[in-house]
């Protein structure tokens, strides 16, 4: 996961738990860790941060009702992210995201 807008950037990963499987719309929760970097005019610093939230994922194959369409999924989510640096006071943010991904395997 990459977040690159603003003075705080993030590079990290996350795990998902899907509550509903094999339906056109999957509802999921996620948790993650990332390296958050703050860049200001005179200094920069990196810290490990966290995030958690929920989202919805949809299969384009099912939405378009096409068996020949590849397993591409789109998702939208909202969550919370935070980190603490040595020099700066803590950081917290409302995280909103959208994405598309290719799913390997049958599940």
JSON list of C-alpha atoms in Angstrom, two decimals:
[
{"chain": "A", "resi": 1, "resn": "UNK", "atom": "CA", "xyz": [0.00, 0.00, 0.00]},
{"chain": "A", "resi": 2, "resn": "UNK", "atom": "CA", "xyz": [1.40, 3.39, -1.00]},
{"chain": "A", "resi": 3, "resn": "UNK", "atom": "CA", "xyz": [0.16, 6.77, 0.22]},
{"chain": "A", "resi": 4, "resn": "UNK", "atom": "CA", "xyz": [1.91, 9.64, -1.49]},
{"chain": "A", "resi": 5, "resn": "UNK", "atom": "CA", "xyz": [-0.20, 12.79, -1.12]},
{"chain": "A", "resi": 6, "resn": "UNK", "atom": "CA", "xyz": [0.78, 15.64, 1.18]},
{"chain": "A", "resi": 7, "resn": "UNK", "atom": "CA", "xyz": [3.64, 16.08, 3.62]},
{"chain": "A", "resi": 8, "resn": "UNK", "atom": "CA", "xyz": [3.11, 12.58, 5.11]},
{"chain": "A", "resi": 9, "resn": "UNK", "atom": "CA", "xyz": [3.76, 9.57, 2.87]},
{"chain": "A", "resi": 10, "resn": "UNK", "atom": "CA", "xyz": [3.41, 5.85, 3.64]},
{"chain": "A", "resi": 11, "resn": "UNK", "atom": "CA", "xyz": [4.69, 2.53, 2.30]},
{"chain": "A", "resi": 12, "resn": "UNK", "atom": "CA", "xyz": [3.39, -0.62, 3.92]},
{"chain": "A", "resi": 13, "resn": "UNK", "atom": "CA", "xyz": [1.19, -3.68, 3.82]},
{"chain": "A", "resi": 14, "resn": "UNK", "atom": "CA", "xyz": [-2.06, -4.96, 5.21]},
{"chain": "A", "resi": 15, "resn": "UNK", "atom": "CA", "xyz": [-4.15, -8.03, 5.87]},
{"chain": "A", "resi": 16, "resn": "UNK", "atom": "CA", "xyz": [-7.84, -8.40, 5.00]},
{"chain": "A", "resi": 17, "resn": "UNK", "atom": "CA", "xyz": [-10.63, -10.40, 6.54]},
{"chain": "A", "resi": 18, "resn": "UNK", "atom": "CA", "xyz": [-13.56, -10.87, 4.16]},
{"chain": "A", "resi": 19, "resn": "UNK", "atom": "CA", "xyz": [-16.89, -11.32, 5.96]},
{"chain": "A", "resi": 20, "resn": "UNK", "atom": "CA", "xyz": [-18.86, -12.39, 2.89]},
{"chain": "A", "resi": 21, "resn": "UNK", "atom": "CA", "xyz": [-17.43, -14.67, 0.19]},
{"chain": "A", "resi": 22, "resn": "UNK", "atom": "CA", "xyz": [-18.70, -15.66, -3.24]},
{"chain": "A", "resi": 23, "resn": "UNK", "atom": "CA", "xyz": [-21.24, -12.86, -3.51]},
{"chain": "A", "resi": 24, "resn": "UNK", "atom": "CA", "xyz": [-21.12, -9.90, -5.91]},
{"chain": "A", "resi": 25, "resn": "UNK", "atom": "CA", "xyz": [-20.08, -7.55, -3.07]},
{"chain": "A", "resi": 26, "resn": "UNK", "atom": "CA", "xyz": [-17.62, -8.63, -0.37]},
{"chain": "A", "resi": 27, "resn": "UNK", "atom": "CA", "xyz": [-17.47, -6.65, 2.86]},
{"chain": "A", "resi": 28, "resn": "UNK", "atom": "CA", "xyz": [-14.07, -6.69, 4.57]},
{"chain": "A", "resi": 29, "resn": "UNK", "atom": "CA", "xyz": [-12.05, -5.31, 7.46]},
{"chain": "A", "resi": 30, "resn": "UNK", "atom": "CA", "xyz": [-8.32, -4.61, 7.31]},
{"chain": "A", "resi": 31, "resn": "UNK", "atom": "CA", "xyz": [-5.36, -3.92, 9.55]},
{"chain": "A", "resi": 32, "resn": "UNK", "atom": "CA", "xyz": [-1.93, -2.80, 8.47]},
{"chain": "A", "resi": 33, "resn": "UNK", "atom": "CA", "xyz": [1.53, -1.49, 9.27]},
{"chain": "A", "resi": 34, "resn": "UNK", "atom": "CA", "xyz": [3.50, 1.07, 7.28]},
{"chain": "A", "resi": 35, "resn": "UNK", "atom": "CA", "xyz": [6.60, 3.23, 7.32]},
{"chain": "A", "resi": 36, "resn": "UNK", "atom": "CA", "xyz": [5.25, 6.80, 7.57]},
{"chain": "A", "resi": 37, "resn": "UNK", "atom": "CA", "xyz": [7.56, 9.63, 6.52]},
{"chain": "A", "resi": 38, "resn": "UNK", "atom": "CA", "xyz": [6.99, 13.29, 7.28]},
{"chain": "A", "resi": 39, "resn": "UNK", "atom": "CA", "xyz": [8.85, 15.86, 5.16]},
{"chain": "A", "resi": 40, "resn": "UNK", "atom": "CA", "xyz": [8.89, 19.52, 6.11]},
{"chain": "A", "resi": 41, "resn": "UNK", "atom": "CA", "xyz": [11.08, 22.35, 4.89]},
{"chain": "A", "resi": 42, "resn": "UNK", "atom": "CA", "xyz": [13.93, 21.84, 7.37]},
{"chain": "A", "resi": 43, "resn": "UNK", "atom": "CA", "xyz": [13.78, 18.12, 8.30]},
{"chain": "A", "resi": 44, "resn": "UNK", "atom": "CA", "xyz": [12.27, 14.70, 7.68]},
{"chain": "A", "resi": 45, "resn": "UNK", "atom": "CA", "xyz": [11.63, 11.67, 9.86]},
{"chain": "A", "resi": 46, "resn": "UNK", "atom": "CA", "xyz": [10.26, 8.13, 9.44]},
{"chain": "A", "resi": 47, "resn": "UNK", "atom": "CA", "xyz": [8.27, 6.05, 11.94]},
{"chain": "A", "resi": 48, "resn": "UNK", "atom": "CA", "xyz": [6.31, 2.80, 11.91]},
{"chain": "A", "resi": 49, "resn": "UNK", "atom": "CA", "xyz": [2.57, 3.44, 11.97]},
{"chain": "A", "resi": 50, "resn": "UNK", "atom": "CA", "xyz": [-0.68, 1.50, 11.96]},
{"chain": "A", "resi": 51, "resn": "UNK", "atom": "CA", "xyz": [-4.03, 1.51, 10.23]},
{"chain": "A", "resi": 52, "resn": "UNK", "atom": "CA", "xyz": [-7.41, -0.20, 10.44]},
{"chain": "A", "resi": 53, "resn": "UNK", "atom": "CA", "xyz": [-10.70, 0.12, 8.61]},
{"chain": "A", "resi": 54, "resn": "UNK", "atom": "CA", "xyz": [-13.44, -1.47, 6.53]},
{"chain": "A", "resi": 55, "resn": "UNK", "atom": "CA", "xyz": [-14.43, -1.57, 2.90]},
{"chain": "A", "resi": 56, "resn": "UNK", "atom": "CA", "xyz": [-16.42, -3.16, 0.12]},
{"chain": "A", "resi": 57, "resn": "UNK", "atom": "CA", "xyz": [-15.05, -5.13, -2.84]},
{"chain": "A", "resi": 58, "resn": "UNK", "atom": "CA", "xyz": [-16.87, -5.98, -6.09]},
{"chain": "A", "resi": 59, "resn": "UNK", "atom": "CA", "xyz": [-16.05, -8.41, -8.90]},
{"chain": "A", "resi": 60, "resn": "UNK", "atom": "CA", "xyz": [-16.21, -6.81, -12.35]},
{"chain": "A", "resi": 61, "resn": "UNK", "atom": "CA", "xyz": [-16.82, -10.28, -13.78]},
{"chain": "A", "resi": 62, "resn": "UNK", "atom": "CA", "xyz": [-20.05, -10.57, -11.77]},
{"chain": "A", "resi": 63, "resn": "UNK", "atom": "CA", "xyz": [-21.04, -6.92, -12.21]},
{"chain": "A", "resi": 64, "resn": "UNK", "atom": "CA", "xyz": [-20.70, -7.19, -16.01]},
{"chain": "A", "resi": 65, "resn": "UNK", "atom": "CA", "xyz": [-22.24, -10.71, -15.97]},
{"chain": "A", "resi": 66, "resn": "UNK", "atom": "CA", "xyz": [-19.46, -12.03, -18.22]},
{"chain": "A", "resi": 67, "resn": "UNK", "atom": "CA", "xyz": [-17.75, -15.40, -17.70]},
{"chain": "A", "resi": 68, "resn": "UNK", "atom": "CA", "xyz": [-14.94, -14.34, -20.07]},
{"chain": "A", "resi": 69, "resn": "UNK", "atom": "CA", "xyz": [-13.99, -11.23, -18.06]},
{"chain": "A", "resi": 70, "resn": "UNK", "atom": "CA", "xyz": [-10.72, -11.60, -16.08]},
{"chain": "A", "resi": 71, "resn": "UNK", "atom": "CA", "xyz": [-10.89, -11.72, -12.23]},
{"chain": "A", "resi": 72, "resn": "UNK", "atom": "CA", "xyz": [-10.52, -7.98, -11.68]},
{"chain": "A", "resi": 73, "resn": "UNK", "atom": "CA", "xyz": [-11.98, -6.49, -8.51]},
{"chain": "A", "resi": 74, "resn": "UNK", "atom": "CA", "xyz": [-12.60, -2.90, -7.43]},
{"chain": "A", "resi": 75, "resn": "UNK", "atom": "CA", "xyz": [-12.83, -1.71, -3.86]},
{"chain": "A", "resi": 76, "resn": "UNK", "atom": "CA", "xyz": [-13.59, 1.34, -1.74]},
{"chain": "A", "resi": 77, "resn": "UNK", "atom": "CA", "xyz": [-12.71, 1.74, 1.94]},
{"chain": "A", "resi": 78, "resn": "UNK", "atom": "CA", "xyz": [-12.51, 4.06, 4.90]},
{"chain": "A", "resi": 79, "resn": "UNK", "atom": "CA", "xyz": [-10.31, 3.73, 7.96]},
{"chain": "A", "resi": 80, "resn": "UNK", "atom": "CA", "xyz": [-8.01, 5.31, 10.51]},
{"chain": "A", "resi": 81, "resn": "UNK", "atom": "CA", "xyz": [-4.20, 5.62, 10.38]},
{"chain": "A", "resi": 82, "resn": "UNK", "atom": "CA", "xyz": [-1.64, 6.88, 12.88]},
{"chain": "A", "resi": 83, "resn": "UNK", "atom": "CA", "xyz": [2.06, 7.14, 13.73]},
{"chain": "A", "resi": 84, "resn": "UNK", "atom": "CA", "xyz": [4.32, 8.75, 16.35]},
{"chain": "A", "resi": 85, "resn": "UNK", "atom": "CA", "xyz": [7.61, 10.45, 15.52]},
{"chain": "A", "resi": 86, "resn": "UNK", "atom": "CA", "xyz": [10.41, 11.44, 17.89]},
{"chain": "A", "resi": 87, "resn": "UNK", "atom": "CA", "xyz": [10.56, 15.07, 16.73]},
{"chain": "A", "resi": 88, "resn": "UNK", "atom": "CA", "xyz": [6.90, 15.72, 15.93]},
{"chain": "A", "resi": 89, "resn": "UNK", "atom": "CA", "xyz": [3.81, 15.03, 17.94]},
{"chain": "A", "resi": 90, "resn": "UNK", "atom": "CA", "xyz": [1.63, 12.14, 16.82]},
{"chain": "A", "resi": 91, "resn": "UNK", "atom": "CA", "xyz": [-0.13, 11.85, 13.51]},
{"chain": "A", "resi": 92, "resn": "UNK", "atom": "CA", "xyz": [-3.61, 10.48, 12.92]},
{"chain": "A", "resi": 93, "resn": "UNK", "atom": "CA", "xyz": [-5.80, 10.63, 9.85]},
{"chain": "A", "resi": 94, "resn": "UNK", "atom": "CA", "xyz": [-9.01, 9.47, 8.31]},
{"chain": "A", "resi": 95, "resn": "UNK", "atom": "CA", "xyz": [-7.95, 7.27, 5.40]},
{"chain": "A", "resi": 96, "resn": "UNK", "atom": "CA", "xyz": [-10.20, 6.96, 2.35]},
{"chain": "A", "resi": 97, "resn": "UNK", "atom": "CA", "xyz": [-9.21, 4.83, -0.61]},
{"chain": "A", "resi": 98, "resn": "UNK", "atom": "CA", "xyz": [-10.31, 3.22, -3.85]},
{"chain": "A", "resi": 99, "resn": "UNK", "atom": "CA", "xyz": [-8.49, 0.63, -5.90]},
{"chain": "A", "resi": 100, "resn": "UNK", "atom": "CA", "xyz": [-8.53, -2.15, -8.45]},
{"chain": "A", "resi": 101, "resn": "UNK", "atom": "CA", "xyz": [-6.68, -5.48, -8.30]},
{"chain": "A", "resi": 102, "resn": "UNK", "atom": "CA", "xyz": [-6.33, -8.81, -10.06]},
{"chain": "A", "resi": 103, "resn": "UNK", "atom": "CA", "xyz": [-7.17, -11.84, -7.93]},
{"chain": "A", "resi": 104, "resn": "UNK", "atom": "CA", "xyz": [-5.08, -14.99, -8.37]},
{"chain": "A", "resi": 105, "resn": "UNK", "atom": "CA", "xyz": [-6.59, -18.36, -7.49]},
{"chain": "A", "resi": 106, "resn": "UNK", "atom": "CA", "xyz": [-10.20, -19.41, -7.09]},
{"chain": "A", "resi": 107, "resn": "UNK", "atom": "CA", "xyz": [-11.08, -17.68, -3.79]}
]
